[in-house]
PDB file of C-alpha atoms in Angstrom:
ATOM      1  CA  MET I 189       0.000   0.000   0.000  1.00 44.00           C
ATOM      2  CA  THR I 190       1.520   3.303  -1.058  1.00 52.00           C
ATOM      3  CA  GLN I 191       0.820   6.556   0.695  1.00 59.00           C
ATOM      4  CA  GLN I 192      -0.143   9.559  -1.396  1.00 72.00           C
ATOM      5  CA  ILE I 193       2.017  12.674  -1.340  1.00 78.00           C
ATOM      6  CA  ASP I 194       0.039  15.512   0.230  1.00 82.00           C
ATOM      7  CA  PRO I 195       0.148  18.339  -2.333  1.00 88.00           C
ATOM      8  CA  ASN I 196      -1.396  20.721   0.199  1.00 91.00           C
ATOM      9  CA  GLN I 197       1.581  20.298   2.482  1.00 89.00           C
ATOM     10  CA  LEU I 198       3.960  20.994  -0.395  1.00 91.00           C
ATOM     11  CA  LYS I 199       1.928  24.063  -1.386  1.00 93.00           C
ATOM     12  CA  LYS I 200       2.188  25.346   2.199  1.00 93.00           C
ATOM     13  CA  ALA I 201       5.954  24.847   2.033  1.00 93.00           C
ATOM     14  CA  GLU I 202       6.004  26.753  -1.256  1.00 94.00           C
ATOM     15  CA  VAL I 203       4.047  29.626   0.299  1.00 95.00           C
ATOM     16  CA  SER I 204       6.465  29.717   3.241  1.00 95.00           C
ATOM     17  CA  THR I 205       9.481  29.887   0.944  1.00 95.00           C
ATOM     18  CA  THR I 206       7.852  32.590  -1.183  1.00 96.00           C
ATOM     19  CA  LEU I 207       7.143  34.599   1.954  1.00 96.00           C
ATOM     20  CA  ALA I 208      10.716  34.028   3.152  1.00 96.00           C
ATOM     21  CA  LYS I 209      12.050  35.305  -0.171  1.00 96.00           C
ATOM     22  CA  SER I 210       9.912  38.429   0.151  1.00 96.00           C
ATOM     23  CA  LEU I 211      11.102  38.984   3.719  1.00 95.00           C
ATOM     24  CA  ILE I 212      14.742  38.588   2.686  1.00 96.00           C
ATOM     25  CA  SER I 213      14.213  41.132  -0.085  1.00 96.00           C
ATOM     26  CA  GLN I 214      12.649  43.468   2.484  1.00 94.00           C
ATOM     27  CA  ALA I 215      15.667  42.940   4.759  1.00 94.00           C
ATOM     28  CA  ILE I 216      18.029  43.850   1.934  1.00 94.00           C
ATOM     29  CA  GLU I 217      16.070  47.029   1.219  1.00 93.00           C
ATOM     30  CA  GLN I 218      16.022  48.011   4.907  1.00 90.00           C
ATOM     31  CA  SER I 219      19.603  46.987   5.702  1.00 90.00           C
ATOM     32  CA  ALA I 220      21.074  50.469   5.400  1.00 90.00           C
ATOM     33  CA  ALA I 221      18.078  52.574   6.414  1.00 93.00           C
ATOM     34  CA  ASN I 222      16.666  50.614   9.324  1.00 94.00           C
ATOM     35  CA  PRO I 223      18.747  47.790  10.834  1.00 94.00           C
ATOM     36  CA  LEU I 224      15.974  46.905  13.317  1.00 95.00           C
ATOM     37  CA  LEU I 225      13.434  46.295  10.533  1.00 94.00           C
ATOM     38  CA  CYS I 226      16.099  44.366   8.654  1.00 94.00           C
ATOM     39  CA  GLU I 227      16.721  42.142  11.662  1.00 95.00           C
ATOM     40  CA  GLU I 228      13.009  41.536  12.221  1.00 95.00           C
ATOM     41  CA  ALA I 229      12.473  40.617   8.567  1.00 95.00           C
ATOM     42  CA  LEU I 230      15.361  38.149   8.751  1.00 96.00           C
ATOM     43  CA  LYS I 231      13.935  36.562  11.917  1.00 97.00           C
ATOM     44  CA  GLN I 232      10.568  36.124  10.201  1.00 97.00           C
ATOM     45  CA  ALA I 233      12.236  34.738   7.067  1.00 96.00           C
ATOM     46  CA  SER I 234      14.161  32.249   9.181  1.00 97.00           C
ATOM     47  CA  ALA I 235      10.955  31.073  10.855  1.00 97.00           C
ATOM     48  CA  GLU I 236       9.251  30.627   7.473  1.00 95.00           C
ATOM     49  CA  ILE I 237      12.199  28.624   6.146  1.00 96.00           C
ATOM     50  CA  ALA I 238      12.143  26.392   9.233  1.00 96.00           C
ATOM     51  CA  GLN I 239       8.420  25.813   8.753  1.00 95.00           C
ATOM     52  CA  ALA I 240       8.946  24.915   5.087  1.00 95.00           C
ATOM     53  CA  GLN I 241      11.740  22.501   6.029  1.00 95.00           C
ATOM     54  CA  THR I 242       9.450  20.788   8.530  1.00 95.00           C
ATOM     55  CA  MET I 243       6.688  20.350   5.953  1.00 93.00           C
ATOM     56  CA  ILE I 244       9.110  19.039   3.342  1.00 93.00           C
ATOM     57  CA  SER I 245      10.615  16.597   5.852  1.00 93.00           C
ATOM     58  CA  GLN I 246       7.146  15.297   6.698  1.00 91.00           C
ATOM     59  CA  VAL I 247       6.411  14.663   3.025  1.00 91.00           C
ATOM     60  CA  GLN I 248       9.799  12.979   2.553  1.00 91.00           C
ATOM     61  CA  SER I 249       9.149  10.747   5.562  1.00 90.00           C
ATOM     62  CA  ALA I 250       5.771   9.765   4.152  1.00 86.00           C
ATOM     63  CA  ILE I 251       7.417   8.875   0.829  1.00 87.00           C
ATOM     64  CA  GLN I 252      10.127   6.817   2.511  1.00 85.00           C
ATOM     65  CA  THR I 253       7.600   5.043   4.725  1.00 83.00           C
ATOM     66  CA  SER I 254       5.397   4.184   1.763  1.00 79.00           C
ATOM     67  CA  SER I 255       8.336   2.911  -0.322  1.00 77.00           C
ATOM     68  CA  GLN I 256       9.488   0.431   2.351  1.00 74.00           C
ATOM     69  CA  PRO I 257       8.207  -3.085   1.835  1.00 72.00           C
ATOM     70  CA  SER I 258       5.665  -4.383   4.317  1.00 64.00           C
ATOM     71  CA  PRO I 259       6.837  -7.230   6.574  1.00 63.00           C
TER      72      PRO I 259
END
């Protein structure tokens, strides 16, 4: 029995990485003018990347579990 990949989870990971990219761009723009806003944007981007990594790992685990033969 094979487990289906959850496309919703991958879409959430995609949204998180898109948001992280936007936040990193914001950090670059603010880096000279406002270091505090830059730092906050980078913290948020880091959190989004961590969330995306978690979702991707969950999907990878599901794939690995489903590809292992049953005893």
